[in-house]
CSV table of C-alpha atoms and ligand atoms in Angstrom, one decimal:
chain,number,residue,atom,x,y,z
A,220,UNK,CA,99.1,-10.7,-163.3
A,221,UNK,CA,98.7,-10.5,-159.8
A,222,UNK,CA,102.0,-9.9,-157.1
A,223,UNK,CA,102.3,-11.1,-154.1
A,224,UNK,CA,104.5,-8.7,-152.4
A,225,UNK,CA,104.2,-10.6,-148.8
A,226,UNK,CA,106.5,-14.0,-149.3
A,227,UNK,CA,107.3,-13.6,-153.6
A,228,UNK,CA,110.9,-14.6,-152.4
A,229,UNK,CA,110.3,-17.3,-150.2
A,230,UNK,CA,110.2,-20.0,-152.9
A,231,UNK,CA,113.2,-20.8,-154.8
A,232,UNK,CA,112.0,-19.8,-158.4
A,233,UNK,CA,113.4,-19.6,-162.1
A,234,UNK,CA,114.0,-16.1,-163.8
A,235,UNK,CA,113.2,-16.1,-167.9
A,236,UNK,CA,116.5,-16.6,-168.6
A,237,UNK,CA,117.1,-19.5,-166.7
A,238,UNK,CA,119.0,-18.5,-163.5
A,239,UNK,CA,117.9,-19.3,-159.7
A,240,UNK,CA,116.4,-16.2,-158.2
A,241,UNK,CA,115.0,-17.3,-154.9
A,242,UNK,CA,116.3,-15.1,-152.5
A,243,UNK,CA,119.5,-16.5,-150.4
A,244,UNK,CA,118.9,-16.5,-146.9
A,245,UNK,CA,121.1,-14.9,-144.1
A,246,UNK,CA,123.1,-17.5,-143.1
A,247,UNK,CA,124.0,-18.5,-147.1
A,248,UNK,CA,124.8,-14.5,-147.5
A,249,UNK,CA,127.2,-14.0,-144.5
A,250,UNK,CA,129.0,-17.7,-146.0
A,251,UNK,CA,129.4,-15.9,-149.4
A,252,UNK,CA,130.8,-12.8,-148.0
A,253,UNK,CA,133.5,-14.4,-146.2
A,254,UNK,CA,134.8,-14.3,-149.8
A,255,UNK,CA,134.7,-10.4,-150.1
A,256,UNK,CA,137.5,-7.9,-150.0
A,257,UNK,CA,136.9,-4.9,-147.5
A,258,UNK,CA,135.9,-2.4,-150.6
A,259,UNK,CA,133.6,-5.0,-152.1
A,260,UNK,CA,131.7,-5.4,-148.5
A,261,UNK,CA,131.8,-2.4,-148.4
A,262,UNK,CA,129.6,-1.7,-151.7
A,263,UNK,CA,127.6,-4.8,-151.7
A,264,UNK,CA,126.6,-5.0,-147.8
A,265,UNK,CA,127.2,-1.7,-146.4
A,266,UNK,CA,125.5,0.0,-149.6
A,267,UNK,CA,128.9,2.3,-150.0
A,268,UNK,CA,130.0,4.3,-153.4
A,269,UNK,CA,133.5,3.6,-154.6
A,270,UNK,CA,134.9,6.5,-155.8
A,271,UNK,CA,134.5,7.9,-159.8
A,272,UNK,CA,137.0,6.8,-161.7
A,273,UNK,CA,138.1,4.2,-160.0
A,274,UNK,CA,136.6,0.9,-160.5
A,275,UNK,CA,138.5,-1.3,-162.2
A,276,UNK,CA,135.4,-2.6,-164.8
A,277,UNK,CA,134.7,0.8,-166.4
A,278,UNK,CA,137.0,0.9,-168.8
A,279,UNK,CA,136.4,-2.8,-169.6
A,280,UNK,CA,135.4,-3.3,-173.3
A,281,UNK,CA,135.8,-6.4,-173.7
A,282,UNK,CA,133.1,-8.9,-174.7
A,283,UNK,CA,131.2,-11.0,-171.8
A,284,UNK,CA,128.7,-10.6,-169.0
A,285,UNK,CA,129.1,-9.1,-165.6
A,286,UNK,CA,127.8,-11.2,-162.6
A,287,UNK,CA,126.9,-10.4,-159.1
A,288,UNK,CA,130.3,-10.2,-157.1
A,289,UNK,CA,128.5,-11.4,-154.2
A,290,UNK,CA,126.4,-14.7,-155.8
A,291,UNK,CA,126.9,-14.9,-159.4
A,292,UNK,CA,123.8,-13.8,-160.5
A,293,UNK,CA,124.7,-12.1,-164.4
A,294,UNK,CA,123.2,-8.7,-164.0
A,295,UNK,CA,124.6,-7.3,-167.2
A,296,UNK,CA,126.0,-8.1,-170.7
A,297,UNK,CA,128.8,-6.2,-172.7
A,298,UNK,CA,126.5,-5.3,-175.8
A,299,UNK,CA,124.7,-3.0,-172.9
A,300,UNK,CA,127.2,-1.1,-171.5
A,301,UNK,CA,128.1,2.4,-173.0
A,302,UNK,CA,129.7,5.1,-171.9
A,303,UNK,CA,128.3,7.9,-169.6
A,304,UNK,CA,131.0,10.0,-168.6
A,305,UNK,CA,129.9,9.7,-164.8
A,306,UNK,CA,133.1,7.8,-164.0
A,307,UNK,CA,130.9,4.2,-163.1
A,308,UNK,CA,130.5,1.3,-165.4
A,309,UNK,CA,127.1,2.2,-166.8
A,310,UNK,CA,124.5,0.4,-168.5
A,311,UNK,CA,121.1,0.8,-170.7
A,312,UNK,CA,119.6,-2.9,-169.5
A,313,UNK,CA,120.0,-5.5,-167.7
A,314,UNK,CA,121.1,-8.9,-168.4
A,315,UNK,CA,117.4,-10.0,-167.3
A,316,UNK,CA,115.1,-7.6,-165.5
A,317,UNK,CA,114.0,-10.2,-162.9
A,318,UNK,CA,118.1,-10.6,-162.0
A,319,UNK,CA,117.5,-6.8,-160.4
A,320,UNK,CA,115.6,-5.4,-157.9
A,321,UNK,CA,115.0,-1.7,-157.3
A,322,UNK,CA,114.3,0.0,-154.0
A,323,UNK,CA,113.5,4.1,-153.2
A,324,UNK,CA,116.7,5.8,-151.9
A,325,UNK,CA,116.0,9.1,-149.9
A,326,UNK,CA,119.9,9.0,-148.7
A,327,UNK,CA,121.8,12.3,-149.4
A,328,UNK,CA,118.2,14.3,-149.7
A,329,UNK,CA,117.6,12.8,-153.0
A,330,UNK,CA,115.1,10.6,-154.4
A,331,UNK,CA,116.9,8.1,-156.5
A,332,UNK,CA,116.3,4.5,-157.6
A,333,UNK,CA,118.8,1.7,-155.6
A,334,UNK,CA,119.6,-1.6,-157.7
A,335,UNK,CA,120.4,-4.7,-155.8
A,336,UNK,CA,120.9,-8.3,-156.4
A,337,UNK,CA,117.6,-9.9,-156.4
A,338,UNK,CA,118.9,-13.3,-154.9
A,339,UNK,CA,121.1,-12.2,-152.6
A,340,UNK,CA,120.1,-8.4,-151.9
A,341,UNK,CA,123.8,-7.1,-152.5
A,342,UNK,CA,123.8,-3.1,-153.3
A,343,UNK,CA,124.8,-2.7,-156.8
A,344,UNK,CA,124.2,1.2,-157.3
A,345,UNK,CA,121.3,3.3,-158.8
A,346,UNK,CA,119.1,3.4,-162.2
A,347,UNK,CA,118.4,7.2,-163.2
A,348,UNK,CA,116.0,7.8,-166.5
A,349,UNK,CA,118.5,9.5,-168.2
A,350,UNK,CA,120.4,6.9,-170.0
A,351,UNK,CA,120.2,6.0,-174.0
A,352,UNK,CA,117.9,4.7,-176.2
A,353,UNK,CA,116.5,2.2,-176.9
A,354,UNK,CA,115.3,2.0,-172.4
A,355,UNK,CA,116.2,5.9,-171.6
A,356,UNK,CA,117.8,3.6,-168.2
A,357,UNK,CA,120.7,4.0,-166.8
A,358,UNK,CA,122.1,1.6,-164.5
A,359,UNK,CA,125.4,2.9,-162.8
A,360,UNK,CA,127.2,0.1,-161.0
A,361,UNK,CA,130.2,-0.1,-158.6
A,362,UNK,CA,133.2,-2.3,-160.4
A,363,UNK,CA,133.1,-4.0,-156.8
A,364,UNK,CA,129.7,-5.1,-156.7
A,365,UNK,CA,130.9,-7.4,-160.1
A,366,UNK,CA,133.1,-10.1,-161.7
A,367,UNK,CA,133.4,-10.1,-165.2
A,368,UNK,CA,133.5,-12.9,-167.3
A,369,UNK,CA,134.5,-13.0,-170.6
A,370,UNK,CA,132.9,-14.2,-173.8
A,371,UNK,CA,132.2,-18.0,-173.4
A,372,UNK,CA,132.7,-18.3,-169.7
A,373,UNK,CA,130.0,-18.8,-167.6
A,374,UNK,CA,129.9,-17.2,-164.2
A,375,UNK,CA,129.6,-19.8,-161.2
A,376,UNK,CA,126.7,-19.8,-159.5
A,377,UNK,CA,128.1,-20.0,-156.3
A,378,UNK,CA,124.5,-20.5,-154.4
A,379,UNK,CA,123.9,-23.6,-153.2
A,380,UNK,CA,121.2,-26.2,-154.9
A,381,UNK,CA,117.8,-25.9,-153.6
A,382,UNK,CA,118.3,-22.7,-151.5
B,152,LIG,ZN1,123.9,-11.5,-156.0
């Protein structure tokens, strides 16, 4: 299957698992970030790191899915996350590949792998290949680039219809 890099986000479009994944424009981003607290713009906007060990969603065990902070997007489920030690919530999959999108990072002088929202392009940390089976992946997040939302809730989707 062809991909056609040039406008693929252009046209508002479903992922596999059912979710809107057109990309959010500007103006519907800086409306949704009005809602943000100074660390989560931070994270999600200004690409920042919170510190190790001090999001409030690693030590979360309980059941549910994590959503985009930003937009609502779910970008992981509980039955994925495990623990890695590195002091960020840390995943081996995502809720749905098509909810992430991964970008080249030479910040720092290293080469690592950025995820971000793919609707609304909110910074949500880095994938490195050293994660467990069954993917090898894993996704480090900032606490602040999500909401959590327990078993049987469904996250918002707090993009508006047709964008
Ligand atoms: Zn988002």
């Amino acid at each position: 299957m062809a991909i056609n890099t040039s406008r693929r986000d252009a046209a508002p479009r479903r992922s596999a698992s059912g979710y809107d994944v057109g990309r959010i424009g500007a103006a519907e981003r800086d409306r949704l970030a009005k809602d943000l607290s100074e660390e989560e713009r931070r994270i999600l906007l200004e690409h920042g790191t919170e510190r190790a060990f001090c999001g409030t969603l690693l030590h979360n065990k309980e059941e549910g899915v994590y959503a985009c902070r930003l937009c609502g997007l779910p970008l992981f489920r509980s039955g994925a996350k495990f623990e890695s030690g590195t002091g960020w919530p840390s995943f081996f999959q995502p809720f749905d590949p098509e909810h992430i999108s991964e970008v080249r990072d030479n910040s720092y002088g290293m080469t690592r792998t950025e995820i971000r929202c793919r609707r609304c392009d909110g910074h949500l940390g880095h994938v490195f290949p050293d994660g467990p089976p069954p993917t090898g992946q894993r996704y480090c997040l900032n606490s602040a680039a999500m909401a959590f939302f327990p078993e049987g809730q469904e996250p918002p989707q707090k993009v508006a219809a047709g964008q």
